[in-house]
Backbone as JSON Lines, residues from 0, in Angstrom:
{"i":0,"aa":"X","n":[78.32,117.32,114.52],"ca":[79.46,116.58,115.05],"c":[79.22,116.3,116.53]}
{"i":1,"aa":"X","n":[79.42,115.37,116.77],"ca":[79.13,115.02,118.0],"c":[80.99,115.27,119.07]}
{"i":2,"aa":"X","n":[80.66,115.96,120.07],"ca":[81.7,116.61,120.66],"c":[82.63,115.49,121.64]}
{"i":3,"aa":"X","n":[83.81,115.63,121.31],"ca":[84.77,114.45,121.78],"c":[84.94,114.57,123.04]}
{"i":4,"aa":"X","n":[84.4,115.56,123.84],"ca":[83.96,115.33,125.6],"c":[83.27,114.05,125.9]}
{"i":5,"aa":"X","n":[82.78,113.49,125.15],"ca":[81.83,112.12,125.36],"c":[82.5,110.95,124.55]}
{"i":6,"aa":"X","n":[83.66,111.21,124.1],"ca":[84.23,109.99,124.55],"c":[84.34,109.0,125.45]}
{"i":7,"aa":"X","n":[84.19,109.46,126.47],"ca":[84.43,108.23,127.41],"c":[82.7,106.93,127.75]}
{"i":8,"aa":"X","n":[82.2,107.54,127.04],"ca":[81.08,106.73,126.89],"c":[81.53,105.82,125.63]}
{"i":9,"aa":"X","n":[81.09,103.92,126.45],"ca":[81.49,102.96,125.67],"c":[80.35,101.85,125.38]}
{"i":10,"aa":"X","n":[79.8,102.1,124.25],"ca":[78.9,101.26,123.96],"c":[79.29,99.46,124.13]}
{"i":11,"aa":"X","n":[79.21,98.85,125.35],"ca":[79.89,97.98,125.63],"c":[79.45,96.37,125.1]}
{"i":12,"aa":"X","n":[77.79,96.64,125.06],"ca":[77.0,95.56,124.8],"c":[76.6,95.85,123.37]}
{"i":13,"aa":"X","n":[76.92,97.2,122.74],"ca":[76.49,96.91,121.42],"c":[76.86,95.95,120.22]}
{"i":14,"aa":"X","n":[75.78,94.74,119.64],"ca":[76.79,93.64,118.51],"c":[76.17,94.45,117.54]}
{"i":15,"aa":"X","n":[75.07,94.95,117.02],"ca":[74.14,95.27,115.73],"c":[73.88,96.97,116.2]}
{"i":16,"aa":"X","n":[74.52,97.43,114.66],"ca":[73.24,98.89,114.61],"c":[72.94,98.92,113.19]}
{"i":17,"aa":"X","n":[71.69,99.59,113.68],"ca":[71.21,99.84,112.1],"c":[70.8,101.44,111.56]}
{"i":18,"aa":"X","n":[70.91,102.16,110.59],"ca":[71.44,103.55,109.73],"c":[70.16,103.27,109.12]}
{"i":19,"aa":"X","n":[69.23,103.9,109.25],"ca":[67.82,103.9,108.32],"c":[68.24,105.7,107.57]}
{"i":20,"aa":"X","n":[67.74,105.77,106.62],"ca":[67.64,107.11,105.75],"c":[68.91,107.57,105.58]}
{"i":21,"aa":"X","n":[69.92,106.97,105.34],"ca":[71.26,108.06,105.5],"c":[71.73,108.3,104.27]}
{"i":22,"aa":"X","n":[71.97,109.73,104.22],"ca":[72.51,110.53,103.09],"c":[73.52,110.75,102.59]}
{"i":23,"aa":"X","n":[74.82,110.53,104.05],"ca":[76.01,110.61,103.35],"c":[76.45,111.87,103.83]}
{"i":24,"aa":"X","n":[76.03,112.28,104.82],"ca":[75.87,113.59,105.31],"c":[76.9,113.63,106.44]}
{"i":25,"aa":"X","n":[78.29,114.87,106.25],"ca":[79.04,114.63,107.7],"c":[78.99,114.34,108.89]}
{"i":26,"aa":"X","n":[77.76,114.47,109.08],"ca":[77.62,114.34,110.96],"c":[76.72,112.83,110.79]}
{"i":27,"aa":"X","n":[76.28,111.93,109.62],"ca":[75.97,110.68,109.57],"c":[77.14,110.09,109.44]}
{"i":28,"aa":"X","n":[78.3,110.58,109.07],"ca":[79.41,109.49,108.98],"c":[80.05,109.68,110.18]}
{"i":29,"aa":"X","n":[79.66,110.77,110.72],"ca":[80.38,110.67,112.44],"c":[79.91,110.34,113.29]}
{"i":30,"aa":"X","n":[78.43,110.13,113.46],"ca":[77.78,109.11,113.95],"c":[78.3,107.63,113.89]}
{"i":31,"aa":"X","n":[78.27,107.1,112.7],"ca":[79.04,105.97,112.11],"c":[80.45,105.5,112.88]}
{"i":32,"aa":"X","n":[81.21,106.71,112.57],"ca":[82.51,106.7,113.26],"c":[82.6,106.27,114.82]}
{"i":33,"aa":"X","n":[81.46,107.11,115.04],"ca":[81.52,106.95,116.65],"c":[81.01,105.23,117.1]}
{"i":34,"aa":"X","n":[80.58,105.29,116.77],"ca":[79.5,103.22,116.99],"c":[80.85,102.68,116.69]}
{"i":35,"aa":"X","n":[81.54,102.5,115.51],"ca":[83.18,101.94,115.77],"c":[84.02,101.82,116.28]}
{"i":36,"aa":"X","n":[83.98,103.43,116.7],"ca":[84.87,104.01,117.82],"c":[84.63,103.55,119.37]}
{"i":37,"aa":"X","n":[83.07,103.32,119.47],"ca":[83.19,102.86,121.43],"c":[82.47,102.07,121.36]}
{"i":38,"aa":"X","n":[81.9,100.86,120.6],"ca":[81.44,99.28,120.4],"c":[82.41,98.31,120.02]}
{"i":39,"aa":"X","n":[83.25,97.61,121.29],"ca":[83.98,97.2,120.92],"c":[83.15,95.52,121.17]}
{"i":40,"aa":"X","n":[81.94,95.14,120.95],"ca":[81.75,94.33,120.8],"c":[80.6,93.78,119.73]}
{"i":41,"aa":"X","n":[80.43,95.51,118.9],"ca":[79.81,95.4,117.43],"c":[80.71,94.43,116.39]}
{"i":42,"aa":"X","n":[79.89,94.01,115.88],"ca":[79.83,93.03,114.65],"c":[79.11,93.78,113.2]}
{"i":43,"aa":"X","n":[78.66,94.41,113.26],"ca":[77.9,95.38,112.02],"c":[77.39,95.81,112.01]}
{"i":44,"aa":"X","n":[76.98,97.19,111.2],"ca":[76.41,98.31,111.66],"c":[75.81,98.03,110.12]}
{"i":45,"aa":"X","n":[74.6,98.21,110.06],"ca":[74.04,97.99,108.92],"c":[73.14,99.25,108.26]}
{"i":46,"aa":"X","n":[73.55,100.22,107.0],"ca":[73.25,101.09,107.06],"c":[72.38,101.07,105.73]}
{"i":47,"aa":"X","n":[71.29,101.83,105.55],"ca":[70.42,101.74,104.64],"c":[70.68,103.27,103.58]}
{"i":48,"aa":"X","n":[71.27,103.12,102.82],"ca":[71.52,104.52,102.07],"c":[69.75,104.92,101.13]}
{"i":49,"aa":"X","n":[69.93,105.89,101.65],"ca":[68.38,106.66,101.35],"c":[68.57,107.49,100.11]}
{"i":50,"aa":"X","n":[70.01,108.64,100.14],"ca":[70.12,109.48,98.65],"c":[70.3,109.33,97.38]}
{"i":51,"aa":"X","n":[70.0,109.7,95.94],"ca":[70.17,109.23,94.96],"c":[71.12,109.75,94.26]}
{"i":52,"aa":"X","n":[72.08,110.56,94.93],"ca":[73.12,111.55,94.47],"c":[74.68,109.98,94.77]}
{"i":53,"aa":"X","n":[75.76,110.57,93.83],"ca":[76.55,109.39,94.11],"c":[77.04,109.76,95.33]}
{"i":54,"aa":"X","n":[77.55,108.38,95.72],"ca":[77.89,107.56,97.04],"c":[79.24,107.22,96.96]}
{"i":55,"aa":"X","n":[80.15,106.91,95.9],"ca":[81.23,106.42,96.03],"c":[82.69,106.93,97.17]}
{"i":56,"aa":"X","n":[82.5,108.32,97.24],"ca":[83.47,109.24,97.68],"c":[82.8,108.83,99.44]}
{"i":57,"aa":"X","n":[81.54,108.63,99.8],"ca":[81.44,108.54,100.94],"c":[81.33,107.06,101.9]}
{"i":58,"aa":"X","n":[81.02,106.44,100.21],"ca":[81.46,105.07,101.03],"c":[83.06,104.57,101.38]}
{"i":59,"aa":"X","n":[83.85,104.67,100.26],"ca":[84.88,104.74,100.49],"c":[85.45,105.43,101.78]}
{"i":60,"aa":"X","n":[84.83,106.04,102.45],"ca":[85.21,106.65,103.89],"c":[84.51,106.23,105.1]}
{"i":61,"aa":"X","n":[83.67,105.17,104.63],"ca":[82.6,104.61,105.74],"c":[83.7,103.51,105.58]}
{"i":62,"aa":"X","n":[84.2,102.77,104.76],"ca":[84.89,101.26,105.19],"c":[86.45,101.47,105.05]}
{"i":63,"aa":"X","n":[86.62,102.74,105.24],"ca":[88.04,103.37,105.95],"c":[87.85,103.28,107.57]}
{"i":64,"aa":"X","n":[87.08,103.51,107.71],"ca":[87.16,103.67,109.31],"c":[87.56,103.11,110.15]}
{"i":65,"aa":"X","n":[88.1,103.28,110.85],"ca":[88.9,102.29,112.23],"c":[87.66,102.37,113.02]}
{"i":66,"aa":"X","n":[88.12,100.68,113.57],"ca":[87.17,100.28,113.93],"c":[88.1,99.64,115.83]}
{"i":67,"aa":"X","n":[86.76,99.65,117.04],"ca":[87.63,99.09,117.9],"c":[87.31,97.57,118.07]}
{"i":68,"aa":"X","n":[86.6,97.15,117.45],"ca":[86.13,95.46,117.37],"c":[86.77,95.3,115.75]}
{"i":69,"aa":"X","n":[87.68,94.02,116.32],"ca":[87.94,93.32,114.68],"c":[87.15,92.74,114.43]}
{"i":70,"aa":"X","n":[85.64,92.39,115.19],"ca":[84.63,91.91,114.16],"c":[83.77,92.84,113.43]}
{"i":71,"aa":"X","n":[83.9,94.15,113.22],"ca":[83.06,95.03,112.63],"c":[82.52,94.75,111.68]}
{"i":72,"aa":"X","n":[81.68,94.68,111.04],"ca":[81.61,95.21,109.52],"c":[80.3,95.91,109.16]}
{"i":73,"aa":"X","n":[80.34,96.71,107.86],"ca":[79.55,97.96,107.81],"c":[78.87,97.33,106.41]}
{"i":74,"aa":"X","n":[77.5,97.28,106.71],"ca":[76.9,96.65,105.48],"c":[75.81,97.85,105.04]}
{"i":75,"aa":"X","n":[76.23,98.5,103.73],"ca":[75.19,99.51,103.11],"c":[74.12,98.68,101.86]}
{"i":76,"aa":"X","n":[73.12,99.04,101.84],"ca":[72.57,98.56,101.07],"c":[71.27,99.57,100.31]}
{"i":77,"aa":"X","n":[71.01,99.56,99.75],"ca":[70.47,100.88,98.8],"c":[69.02,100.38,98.32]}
């Protein structure tokens, strides 16, 4: 988990990220969280799901996320 003392760091110029190998793993979706949370000029975070175990329960919580750009969007692809 990445510690909410560093909040105040704001990814200001970020439009694109990209998630290579991700598992679905708590501290990958809080990673995730966080790029939403202080890119308020991301447009999509594009994540590459790597595990072969199901996904549904964790995607469903990746495109829950509040986001601080209404242009976000979170593109997984397998």
């Amino acid at each position: 988990s990445i510690p909410e003392l560093t909040m105040q760091v704001q990814l200001v110029h970020l439009v694109t990220a990209s998630v290579k190998g991700f598992r679905g793993v708590d501290c990958e979706v809080g990673f995730v969280e966080k790029l939403l949370n202080w890119a308020p000029a991301l447009e999509e975070v594009k994540i590459e799901w790597q595990c072969k175990t199901e996904c549904s329960m964790v995607l469903a919580k990746l495109l829950a996320l509040p986001r601080v750009s209404p242009k976000a969007k979170v593109i997984v692809t397998f």
